[in-house]
Amino acid sequence: MPRVANGLPSQPVLRSEKARDLEKWVESSAATVATDDVKMPDTELHGALTKPVLEIVKPEVTVSPEYEDDYSDVFKKEAVTTVKESKTLRVYRKACKRLGLIQLRNVKSQFGSMDLCFRDCAFSAKELKALCMALLYERHMWHLDLSGNSVGRKEFEYVLAVLEKRTSVCVLDLSNNELSGNGMRQLADFLRRCDNVTDIDISGNKLTDIDGKAIGDVIQENNSLSRLRLAHNELRDTGGKIIGAALVKNRHLEELDMSWNHLRQKGAISIAKGLETNTCIQIVNLSWNGFGFEGSVALGDMLTKNNTITSLDISSNRISAAALLEIIRGLSKNRTLATLKIGHNPITASFTSVLLEAILKHPHGAIQQLHMDGVVVDKEFEGVLEKIRESRYLEVTYEISLPITKKNREEMMKELQKPQAYNIDPLQMLYLLKEKNRARDFFEKINKDKDDGLTRDELFLLFKEAGLPCTVSVVDKIMRFMDTNGDGTIDLAEFLVGDKKIKKYSREQLRNSLAKQGDSYAKYSRTFRKAKIDPLTLQVKVEDASKQLSPNTLLPPPTGVPGSRRGSTASMRGN
């Protein structure tokens, strides 16, 4: 028998089998908060401030009266550890029993944590109700993720009850649900009164222009929100106008994500104008919309005046070479933008070096990262990039660099600017090809075999000679419009009548376009008309770029840069 220092026999500590099994379970459970006997893993240190799912109740120690004075820390009777469930777990159990539900292990294991993630759990209405009844007693909840659960108006009422009571929630993820309509209005009403939520994600909720007012009210009236994500919704012109007007008055938002919406023309212009005078937003994501030329003009104005945005993503926005020049104009005067993402846009390769020349000529600019994923650059690009890196850091990503050819710069630029695809009405294309020719003379020009009518093959040849590749549907539309008797050919009489109808059609299109433009948006259309843009290809000539930009913006185009590397360059980084 073991003995202590004075030779007296020691009394072993008696422990029941259940107590030993329970302690082993507690030691292996990551959900249990550290106690004197249980050591918590480092990955769960953030949960030390929360209430544990299981509380370890220390047993009372009964010491033998014979050795009570001298050996109270050695001799003990049986120590039995009891377990006490948290109130959150008890409520969840009762709620599931009352609603006839099976208790979900993924739900029970997270009670007591500051970060509660119930993403893509596919809760039914009853399961979400049981969860929310339990969350009413989750005192230290900081991050709540309910994304991907098809939460609609009725189910959101349960969530709203939790948010009203548990004011500790700061990060709220409600993405990929069904909050459009009444659900969005309920959320907006809560956020207008809320001062604890700083980060909210309502992406993928099928929000439309009808929800624009609710979103605008949140942006304008909430004083705690610093990050708002509205991606993958269906916001268009009206929604863009309302949100743009709200951005003018917002003074707390720091990050805005409106990617994957339908922001075009007036909607795009309104968002850009709202950002122009905003003084707090730093990160903006507008990718996968349709800003085009008019939106790019507004973005150029915004970059000229805004002095807070440090990161701007305008990838996949139909930004052509002409639209890029408008952005360059604003970029050449901006001093805060550090990251620009402009990839997956139809930018002509020759204009990539024009963009770098503008950055080189603007020594006070803050650009450090330029992402042009999917964009092909010309051979002068790398030479201009090396000049920039002689004085500052610049990280650039792009698709591929054109190989060195024996052609001079002018010949290469002409080849690069050959149109590849068009998104223009076939009748308008035919009208533009006619130019100032008389209709009769234009008919004779197309009629190669000098017979009585124009065939489909002759129309294909017309577009081919003009360098305009077209599909069968283009010729089909022209034939349906002009071949009134349906014999498969267009005779002179049919062509003359069709020409008059096309003229009338073009004038009506122009009048309708001008009628839709409000006074505040006419500026951007005038800019398009003044720019030297090919009406067919929507491109500008590279030699005209310096004329459209201010004299202080660009260096003269380089005549050739030795040492350019062949092949693909996926990423170039400064040392």
Coordinates of C-alpha atoms in Angstrom, one line a residue:
M1 CA 0.0 0.0 0.0
P2 CA 1.4 3.4 -0.9
R3 CA 2.5 5.6 2.0
V4 CA 2.9 9.3 2.6
A5 CA 5.9 11.1 4.2
N6 CA 5.0 10.2 7.8
G7 CA 4.5 6.5 6.9
L8 CA 0.8 6.5 7.3
P9 CA -1.1 4.6 4.6
S10 CA -2.8 6.8 1.9
Q11 CA -6.5 6.4 1.1
P12 CA -7.1 6.0 -2.6
V13 CA -9.6 8.4 -4.3
L14 CA -12.7 6.4 -5.2
R15 CA -14.4 7.3 -8.5
S16 CA -17.5 5.8 -10.1
E17 CA -17.4 4.3 -13.6
K18 CA -19.9 7.0 -14.9
A19 CA -17.8 9.8 -13.5
R20 CA -14.6 8.5 -15.2
D21 CA -16.4 8.1 -18.6
L22 CA -18.0 11.5 -18.3
E23 CA -14.6 13.2 -17.7
K24 CA -13.1 11.4 -20.6
W25 CA -16.0 12.6 -22.8
V26 CA -15.6 16.2 -21.6
E27 CA -11.8 16.2 -22.3
S28 CA -12.4 15.1 -25.9
S29 CA -15.2 17.5 -26.5
A30 CA -14.2 20.7 -28.4
A31 CA -17.5 22.3 -27.4
T32 CA -16.7 22.3 -23.7
V33 CA -15.2 25.5 -22.2
A34 CA -11.9 25.2 -20.3
T35 CA -12.1 24.5 -16.6
D36 CA -9.6 23.6 -13.9
D37 CA -9.6 20.0 -15.0
V38 CA -10.3 20.3 -18.8
K39 CA -8.0 22.0 -21.2
M40 CA -9.6 23.6 -24.2
P41 CA -8.0 23.4 -27.7
D42 CA -6.4 26.6 -29.1
T43 CA -8.8 26.6 -32.0
E44 CA -11.7 27.1 -29.5
L45 CA -10.2 29.9 -27.5
H46 CA -12.7 32.4 -28.8
G47 CA -15.4 30.4 -27.1
A48 CA -14.0 31.0 -23.6
L49 CA -16.2 34.0 -23.2
T50 CA -19.3 32.1 -24.0
K51 CA -21.6 30.0 -21.9
P52 CA -20.7 26.3 -22.3
V53 CA -23.1 23.8 -23.6
L54 CA -22.1 21.5 -20.6
E55 CA -21.0 22.9 -17.3
I56 CA -18.7 20.9 -15.0
V57 CA -20.0 21.1 -11.5
K58 CA -17.1 20.5 -9.0
P59 CA -17.9 17.8 -6.5
E60 CA -17.8 18.4 -2.8
V61 CA -14.9 16.7 -1.1
T62 CA -15.6 14.8 2.1
V63 CA -12.4 14.1 4.1
S64 CA -12.2 11.3 6.7
P65 CA -12.5 12.8 10.2
E66 CA -9.4 10.9 11.3
Y67 CA -7.2 12.9 9.0
E68 CA -9.3 16.0 8.5
D69 CA -6.7 18.4 9.9
D70 CA -3.4 17.3 8.3
Y71 CA -4.3 15.3 5.2
S72 CA -7.5 17.0 3.8
D73 CA -5.9 17.2 0.3
V74 CA -5.0 13.5 0.2
F75 CA -7.9 11.5 1.6
K76 CA -11.1 11.8 -0.3
K77 CA -14.3 9.9 -0.7
E78 CA -15.9 9.1 -4.0
A79 CA -16.0 12.2 -6.3
V80 CA -19.0 12.3 -8.6
T81 CA -19.1 14.8 -11.4
T82 CA -22.6 16.0 -12.5
V83 CA -23.5 17.7 -15.8
K84 CA -25.8 20.7 -16.4
E85 CA -27.1 21.6 -19.8
S86 CA -27.2 25.2 -21.0
K87 CA -30.6 26.8 -21.3
T88 CA -30.2 27.1 -25.0
L89 CA -29.9 23.4 -25.5
R90 CA -32.7 22.6 -23.1
V91 CA -35.0 25.0 -25.0
Y92 CA -34.0 23.4 -28.3
R93 CA -34.7 19.9 -27.0
K94 CA -38.2 20.9 -25.8
A95 CA -39.0 22.8 -29.0
C96 CA -38.1 19.8 -31.1
K97 CA -40.2 17.5 -28.9
R98 CA -43.2 19.9 -29.0
L99 CA -43.0 20.3 -32.9
G100 CA -42.3 16.6 -33.5
L101 CA -38.8 17.1 -34.9
I102 CA -35.6 15.2 -34.8
Q103 CA -32.8 17.1 -33.0
L104 CA -30.0 18.0 -35.4
R105 CA -26.5 17.3 -34.3
N106 CA -25.1 20.2 -36.4
V107 CA -27.3 22.6 -34.5
K108 CA -26.7 21.3 -31.0
S109 CA -22.9 21.2 -31.5
Q110 CA -22.8 25.0 -32.2
F111 CA -24.7 26.3 -29.2
G112 CA -22.4 28.3 -27.0
S113 CA -20.2 29.5 -29.8
M114 CA -19.8 33.1 -30.9
D115 CA -19.9 32.1 -34.6
L116 CA -23.0 30.2 -35.5
C117 CA -23.0 28.8 -39.1
F118 CA -26.2 27.1 -40.4
R119 CA -25.4 27.5 -44.1
D120 CA -27.3 25.3 -46.6
C121 CA -29.1 23.3 -43.9
A122 CA -32.3 23.3 -45.9
F123 CA -34.4 24.0 -42.7
S124 CA -38.1 23.4 -42.9
A125 CA -40.3 26.1 -41.4
K126 CA -40.7 24.1 -38.2
E127 CA -37.0 23.3 -37.9
L128 CA -36.1 27.0 -38.3
K129 CA -38.8 27.9 -35.7
A130 CA -37.2 25.4 -33.2
L131 CA -33.8 26.9 -33.9
C132 CA -34.9 30.4 -33.4
M133 CA -36.7 29.6 -30.1
A134 CA -33.3 28.3 -28.8
L135 CA -31.4 31.3 -30.2
L136 CA -33.4 33.6 -28.1
Y137 CA -31.3 32.4 -25.2
E138 CA -28.0 32.5 -27.0
R139 CA -26.5 35.5 -25.2
H140 CA -23.1 35.8 -26.8
M141 CA -23.9 35.2 -30.4
W142 CA -21.8 37.5 -32.6
H143 CA -22.0 36.0 -36.2
L144 CA -25.1 34.4 -37.5
D145 CA -25.1 32.6 -40.9
L146 CA -28.5 31.4 -42.2
S147 CA -27.6 31.5 -45.9
G148 CA -29.0 29.1 -48.4
N149 CA -32.1 28.0 -46.4
S150 CA -34.9 29.4 -48.6
V151 CA -36.0 31.8 -45.8
G152 CA -39.1 33.6 -47.0
R153 CA -41.3 36.2 -45.5
K154 CA -43.0 33.8 -43.0
E155 CA -39.8 32.1 -41.9
F156 CA -38.0 35.5 -41.6
E157 CA -40.4 36.5 -38.8
Y158 CA -38.8 33.9 -36.6
V159 CA -35.3 35.2 -37.4
L160 CA -36.5 38.8 -36.8
A161 CA -37.6 37.9 -33.3
V162 CA -34.1 36.6 -32.6
L163 CA -32.4 39.7 -34.0
E164 CA -34.7 42.0 -32.0
K165 CA -33.7 40.4 -28.7
R166 CA -30.1 39.3 -29.3
T167 CA -28.4 42.7 -29.9
S168 CA -25.0 41.1 -29.8
V169 CA -25.3 40.0 -33.4
C170 CA -22.8 42.1 -35.6
V171 CA -22.4 39.9 -38.7
L172 CA -25.5 38.6 -40.4
D173 CA -25.5 36.4 -43.5
L174 CA -28.9 36.0 -45.2
S175 CA -27.6 35.3 -48.7
N176 CA -29.3 32.9 -51.1
N177 CA -32.7 33.1 -49.5
E178 CA -36.1 34.5 -50.7
L179 CA -36.4 37.9 -49.0
S180 CA -37.7 39.8 -52.0
G181 CA -40.8 41.8 -51.3
N182 CA -42.2 41.8 -47.7
G183 CA -39.2 40.0 -46.3
M184 CA -36.9 42.8 -47.5
R185 CA -39.2 45.5 -46.2
Q186 CA -39.2 43.8 -42.8
L187 CA -35.4 43.6 -42.8
A188 CA -35.1 47.2 -43.8
D189 CA -37.4 48.3 -41.0
F190 CA -35.3 46.4 -38.5
L191 CA -32.0 47.8 -39.8
R192 CA -33.2 51.3 -39.7
R193 CA -33.6 51.0 -36.0
C194 CA -30.6 48.7 -35.4
D195 CA -27.2 50.0 -34.2
N196 CA -25.3 46.7 -33.7
V197 CA -25.2 45.0 -37.2
T198 CA -22.1 46.1 -39.0
D199 CA -21.9 43.5 -41.8
I200 CA -24.8 42.1 -43.8
D201 CA -25.0 39.9 -46.9
I202 CA -28.3 39.7 -48.8
S203 CA -26.9 38.5 -52.1
G204 CA -28.9 36.1 -54.2
N205 CA -32.3 37.0 -52.8
K206 CA -33.9 37.9 -56.2
L207 CA -34.1 41.5 -55.2
T208 CA -35.6 43.7 -57.9
D209 CA -36.2 47.4 -58.4
I210 CA -39.3 47.0 -56.2
D211 CA -36.9 46.4 -53.3
G212 CA -34.8 49.4 -54.2
K213 CA -36.6 51.7 -51.8
A214 CA -36.1 49.4 -48.8
I215 CA -32.4 49.1 -49.7
G216 CA -32.0 52.8 -50.1
D217 CA -33.6 53.5 -46.7
V218 CA -31.1 51.1 -45.1
I219 CA -28.2 52.8 -46.8
Q220 CA -29.4 56.3 -45.9
E221 CA -30.7 55.8 -42.4
N222 CA -28.6 53.0 -40.8
N223 CA -25.6 54.4 -38.8
S224 CA -23.7 51.2 -38.0
L225 CA -23.5 49.3 -41.3
S226 CA -20.0 49.2 -42.7
R227 CA -20.3 46.4 -45.2
L228 CA -23.2 45.7 -47.6
R229 CA -23.3 42.9 -50.2
L230 CA -26.1 43.0 -52.8
A231 CA -24.5 40.6 -55.4
H232 CA -26.5 38.2 -57.6
N233 CA -29.7 40.1 -57.6
E234 CA -31.8 41.8 -60.3
L235 CA -31.4 45.5 -59.6
R236 CA -31.8 47.6 -62.7
D237 CA -32.4 51.3 -63.6
T238 CA -34.9 52.3 -61.0
G239 CA -33.1 50.4 -58.2
G240 CA -29.8 51.9 -59.3
K241 CA -31.2 55.5 -59.2
I242 CA -32.6 55.0 -55.6
I243 CA -29.4 53.4 -54.3
G244 CA -27.2 56.0 -56.0
A245 CA -29.2 58.8 -54.4
A246 CA -28.9 57.1 -51.0
L247 CA -25.1 56.7 -51.4
V248 CA -24.8 60.5 -51.6
K249 CA -26.2 60.8 -48.0
N250 CA -24.4 57.8 -46.5
R251 CA -21.6 58.4 -44.1
H252 CA -20.8 55.0 -42.6
L253 CA -20.6 52.4 -45.3
E254 CA -17.0 51.2 -46.1
E255 CA -17.6 48.3 -48.5
L256 CA -20.3 47.9 -51.2
D257 CA -20.7 44.8 -53.5
M258 CA -23.2 45.2 -56.3
S259 CA -21.7 42.6 -58.7
W260 CA -23.9 40.4 -60.9
N261 CA -26.9 42.7 -61.2
H262 CA -28.4 44.4 -64.2
L263 CA -26.9 47.9 -63.9
R264 CA -26.9 49.6 -67.3
Q265 CA -27.2 53.1 -68.7
K266 CA -29.2 55.2 -66.1
G267 CA -28.8 52.6 -63.3
A268 CA -25.0 52.5 -63.9
I269 CA -24.7 56.2 -64.2
S270 CA -26.7 56.8 -61.0
I271 CA -24.5 54.4 -59.0
A272 CA -21.3 56.2 -60.3
K273 CA -22.8 59.6 -59.4
G274 CA -23.6 58.4 -55.9
L275 CA -20.1 57.2 -55.4
E276 CA -18.7 60.5 -56.8
T277 CA -19.7 62.5 -53.7
N278 CA -19.6 59.7 -51.1
T279 CA -16.8 60.2 -48.5
C280 CA -16.6 56.9 -46.7
I281 CA -16.8 53.9 -49.1
Q282 CA -13.4 52.4 -49.7
I283 CA -14.1 49.0 -51.5
V284 CA -16.5 48.8 -54.5
N285 CA -17.4 45.8 -56.6
L286 CA -19.4 46.5 -59.7
S287 CA -18.3 43.6 -61.8
W288 CA -20.6 41.6 -64.1
N289 CA -23.0 44.4 -64.9
G290 CA -23.3 46.4 -68.1
F291 CA -21.7 49.9 -67.6
G292 CA -20.6 50.2 -71.2
F293 CA -19.6 53.6 -72.6
E294 CA -22.1 55.8 -70.8
G295 CA -21.4 54.1 -67.4
S296 CA -17.6 54.4 -68.0
V297 CA -18.0 58.2 -68.6
A298 CA -19.7 58.4 -65.2
L299 CA -17.0 56.3 -63.6
G300 CA -14.4 58.6 -65.1
D301 CA -16.1 61.6 -63.5
M302 CA -16.3 59.7 -60.2
L303 CA -12.6 58.8 -60.2
T304 CA -11.8 62.5 -60.8
K305 CA -13.6 63.7 -57.7
N306 CA -13.7 60.8 -55.3
N307 CA -10.8 60.6 -52.8
T308 CA -11.7 57.6 -50.6
I309 CA -12.1 54.5 -52.9
T310 CA -9.0 52.3 -52.7
S311 CA -10.3 49.2 -54.6
L312 CA -12.6 49.2 -57.7
D313 CA -13.7 46.1 -59.5
I314 CA -15.4 46.7 -62.9
S315 CA -14.6 43.4 -64.6
S316 CA -17.0 42.1 -67.3
N317 CA -18.8 45.4 -67.9
R318 CA -18.7 45.7 -71.7
I319 CA -15.9 48.3 -71.4
S320 CA -14.5 48.8 -74.9
A321 CA -11.4 50.7 -75.9
A322 CA -13.4 54.0 -76.2
A323 CA -14.9 53.4 -72.8
L324 CA -11.5 52.7 -71.3
L325 CA -10.3 56.2 -72.4
E326 CA -13.0 57.7 -70.2
I327 CA -11.9 55.7 -67.2
I328 CA -8.2 56.7 -68.0
R329 CA -9.3 60.3 -67.9
G330 CA -10.5 60.0 -64.3
L331 CA -7.7 57.7 -63.3
S332 CA -5.1 60.2 -64.4
K333 CA -6.4 62.6 -61.7
N334 CA -7.1 60.1 -58.9
R335 CA -4.7 59.8 -55.9
T336 CA -6.3 57.1 -53.8
L337 CA -7.3 54.1 -56.0
A338 CA -4.7 51.3 -55.2
T339 CA -6.5 48.3 -56.9
L340 CA -8.2 48.3 -60.2
K341 CA -9.8 45.2 -61.7
I342 CA -10.8 45.6 -65.3
G343 CA -10.5 42.1 -66.7
H344 CA -12.8 40.3 -69.1
N345 CA -13.7 43.4 -71.1
P346 CA -13.5 43.9 -74.9
I347 CA -10.4 46.1 -74.7
T348 CA -8.3 46.2 -77.8
A349 CA -4.7 45.0 -77.1
S350 CA -3.2 48.2 -78.3
F351 CA -5.0 50.2 -75.7
T352 CA -3.5 48.2 -72.8
S353 CA -0.2 50.1 -73.3
V354 CA -2.2 53.4 -73.5
L355 CA -3.5 52.6 -70.0
L356 CA 0.0 51.9 -68.6
E357 CA 1.3 55.1 -70.3
A358 CA -1.4 57.1 -68.4
I359 CA -0.3 55.4 -65.1
L360 CA 3.4 56.2 -65.9
K361 CA 2.5 59.8 -66.6
H362 CA 0.7 60.2 -63.3
P363 CA 3.4 59.9 -60.6
H364 CA 1.1 60.9 -57.8
G365 CA -1.3 58.0 -58.5
A366 CA -1.7 55.2 -55.9
I367 CA -2.2 52.2 -58.3
Q368 CA -0.4 49.2 -57.0
Q369 CA -2.5 46.3 -58.4
L370 CA -3.9 46.2 -62.0
H371 CA -5.9 43.1 -62.8
M372 CA -6.7 42.5 -66.5
D373 CA -7.6 38.8 -66.5
G374 CA -8.6 37.6 -69.9
V375 CA -7.2 40.7 -71.7
V376 CA -4.5 40.3 -74.4
V377 CA -1.8 43.0 -74.2
D378 CA 0.4 44.3 -77.0
K379 CA 4.2 44.1 -77.3
E380 CA 4.8 47.6 -76.0
F381 CA 3.0 46.8 -72.7
E382 CA 5.9 45.1 -71.0
G383 CA 8.3 47.9 -71.9
V384 CA 6.0 50.6 -70.4
L385 CA 5.6 48.4 -67.3
E386 CA 9.3 48.2 -66.8
K387 CA 9.6 52.0 -66.9
I388 CA 6.9 52.2 -64.2
R389 CA 8.7 49.7 -62.0
E390 CA 11.8 51.8 -62.1
S391 CA 10.1 54.3 -59.8
R392 CA 7.4 52.4 -57.9
Y393 CA 5.7 49.0 -57.3
L394 CA 3.0 47.8 -59.6
E395 CA 1.6 44.3 -59.8
V396 CA -0.1 43.4 -63.1
T397 CA -2.0 40.3 -64.2
Y398 CA -3.2 39.7 -67.8
E399 CA -4.0 36.9 -70.2
I400 CA -1.1 36.8 -72.8
S401 CA 1.3 39.1 -74.5
L402 CA 1.3 39.4 -78.3
P403 CA 4.4 37.9 -80.0
I404 CA 6.9 40.2 -81.8
T405 CA 6.1 40.5 -85.5
K406 CA 8.0 42.0 -88.4
K407 CA 5.1 44.4 -89.1
N408 CA 5.4 48.0 -88.0
R409 CA 3.2 49.5 -85.4
E410 CA 0.6 50.9 -87.8
E411 CA 0.1 47.7 -89.7
M412 CA -0.2 45.7 -86.4
M413 CA -2.7 48.1 -85.0
K414 CA -4.9 47.9 -88.2
E415 CA -4.9 44.1 -87.9
L416 CA -5.8 44.2 -84.2
Q417 CA -8.7 46.5 -84.8
K418 CA -10.5 44.2 -87.3
P419 CA -13.9 43.7 -85.9
Q420 CA -14.6 40.2 -84.5
A421 CA -18.2 40.4 -83.2
Y422 CA -21.0 42.8 -83.2
N423 CA -24.2 43.4 -81.3
I424 CA -26.0 45.7 -83.6
D425 CA -29.3 45.6 -85.5
P426 CA -28.9 44.0 -89.0
L427 CA -31.1 46.7 -90.6
Q428 CA -29.0 49.4 -89.1
M429 CA -25.9 47.6 -90.3
L430 CA -27.3 47.6 -93.9
Y431 CA -28.2 51.3 -93.5
L432 CA -24.7 52.3 -92.3
L433 CA -23.1 50.3 -95.2
K434 CA -25.2 52.3 -97.7
E435 CA -23.6 55.5 -96.3
K436 CA -24.4 58.4 -98.7
N437 CA -25.0 56.3 -101.8
R438 CA -28.3 56.4 -103.6
A439 CA -30.4 53.4 -103.0
R440 CA -30.4 52.5 -106.7
D441 CA -26.5 52.7 -106.9
F442 CA -26.2 50.7 -103.7
F443 CA -28.5 48.0 -105.2
E444 CA -26.3 47.8 -108.3
K445 CA -23.2 47.5 -106.1
I446 CA -24.6 44.5 -104.2
N447 CA -26.0 42.8 -107.3
K448 CA -22.8 41.2 -108.6
D449 CA -24.3 39.1 -111.3
K450 CA -26.4 42.0 -112.6
D451 CA -29.7 40.1 -112.6
D452 CA -33.1 41.1 -111.4
G453 CA -32.7 40.5 -107.7
L454 CA -30.4 40.2 -104.7
T455 CA -29.8 36.8 -103.3
R456 CA -28.8 35.6 -99.9
D457 CA -25.3 34.8 -101.1
E458 CA -24.9 38.4 -102.4
L459 CA -25.9 39.8 -99.0
F460 CA -23.3 37.5 -97.3
L461 CA -20.7 38.8 -99.7
L462 CA -21.6 42.4 -98.9
F463 CA -20.9 42.0 -95.2
K464 CA -17.8 39.9 -95.9
E465 CA -16.3 42.6 -98.2
A466 CA -17.0 45.2 -95.5
G467 CA -15.1 43.1 -92.9
L468 CA -18.3 42.4 -90.9
P469 CA -18.7 38.7 -90.2
C470 CA -22.4 37.9 -89.9
T471 CA -24.6 34.9 -89.1
V472 CA -27.5 33.3 -91.0
S473 CA -30.0 35.1 -88.7
V474 CA -28.7 38.5 -89.8
V475 CA -29.4 37.8 -93.5
D476 CA -32.7 36.1 -92.6
K477 CA -33.9 39.3 -90.9
I478 CA -33.0 41.4 -93.9
M479 CA -34.7 39.0 -96.3
R480 CA -37.9 39.0 -94.2
F481 CA -37.9 42.7 -94.0
M482 CA -37.3 43.4 -97.8
D483 CA -38.5 40.3 -99.7
T484 CA -42.2 41.2 -99.5
N485 CA -43.4 38.6 -102.1
G486 CA -41.4 35.8 -100.5
D487 CA -39.7 34.6 -103.8
G488 CA -36.3 34.3 -102.1
T489 CA -34.8 37.4 -103.9
I490 CA -35.0 41.2 -103.4
D491 CA -35.8 43.0 -106.6
L492 CA -35.1 46.7 -107.2
A493 CA -38.7 47.8 -106.3
E494 CA -38.6 45.9 -103.1
F495 CA -35.2 47.3 -102.3
L496 CA -36.3 50.9 -102.8
V497 CA -39.4 50.4 -100.6
G498 CA -37.3 48.7 -98.0
D499 CA -34.7 51.5 -98.0
K500 CA -37.4 54.1 -97.2
K501 CA -38.7 51.9 -94.4
I502 CA -35.2 51.5 -93.0
K503 CA -34.7 55.3 -93.0
K504 CA -37.9 55.8 -91.1
Y505 CA -37.1 53.0 -88.7
S506 CA -33.6 54.5 -88.0
R507 CA -35.1 58.0 -87.3
E508 CA -37.7 56.5 -84.9
Q509 CA -35.0 54.6 -83.1
L510 CA -33.0 57.8 -82.7
R511 CA -36.0 59.8 -81.5
N512 CA -37.0 57.1 -79.0
S513 CA -33.5 57.0 -77.7
L514 CA -33.3 60.7 -77.2
A515 CA -36.8 60.8 -75.6
K516 CA -35.7 58.3 -72.9
Q517 CA -32.7 60.4 -71.9
G518 CA -33.4 62.7 -69.0
D519 CA -31.6 66.0 -68.6
S520 CA -29.2 64.6 -66.0
Y521 CA -28.2 61.7 -68.3
A522 CA -27.9 63.6 -71.6
K523 CA -24.3 64.5 -70.8
Y524 CA -23.1 60.9 -71.1
S525 CA -24.8 60.4 -74.5
R526 CA -23.4 63.6 -75.8
T527 CA -19.9 62.4 -74.8
F528 CA -20.5 59.2 -76.9
R529 CA -21.6 61.3 -79.9
K530 CA -18.6 63.6 -79.6
A531 CA -16.1 60.8 -79.2
K532 CA -14.5 59.6 -82.5
I533 CA -16.0 56.1 -82.3
D534 CA -16.6 53.9 -85.3
P535 CA -20.5 53.5 -85.3
L536 CA -20.1 49.9 -86.5
T537 CA -17.4 48.5 -84.3
L538 CA -17.7 50.9 -81.3
Q539 CA -13.9 51.3 -81.4
V540 CA -11.6 54.2 -81.7
K541 CA -8.4 54.4 -83.6
V542 CA -5.2 54.1 -81.4
E543 CA -3.8 57.3 -83.0
D544 CA -6.9 59.2 -81.9
A545 CA -6.5 58.2 -78.2
S546 CA -4.2 61.0 -77.3
K547 CA -6.6 63.5 -78.9
Q548 CA -9.5 62.4 -76.6
L549 CA -7.3 62.5 -73.5
S550 CA -5.8 65.7 -72.1
P551 CA -2.2 66.5 -73.3
N552 CA -0.9 65.9 -69.8
T553 CA -2.3 62.4 -69.5
L554 CA -0.3 60.4 -71.9
L555 CA 3.2 60.0 -73.2
P556 CA 3.7 59.7 -77.0
P557 CA 3.2 56.1 -78.2
P558 CA 6.5 54.2 -78.1
T559 CA 8.0 53.3 -81.4
G560 CA 9.3 50.0 -80.2
V561 CA 10.6 48.5 -77.0
P562 CA 13.6 46.0 -77.2
G563 CA 13.7 43.0 -75.0
S564 CA 10.0 42.1 -75.1
R565 CA 9.4 38.4 -74.2
R566 CA 7.5 36.1 -76.3
G567 CA 4.6 33.9 -75.2
S568 CA 2.3 34.0 -72.3
T569 CA 2.8 36.1 -69.2
A570 CA 0.1 35.2 -66.6
S571 CA 1.4 37.5 -63.9
M572 CA 4.1 40.1 -63.5
R573 CA 5.1 41.4 -60.2
G574 CA 7.4 44.2 -59.1
N575 CA 10.5 43.4 -57.0

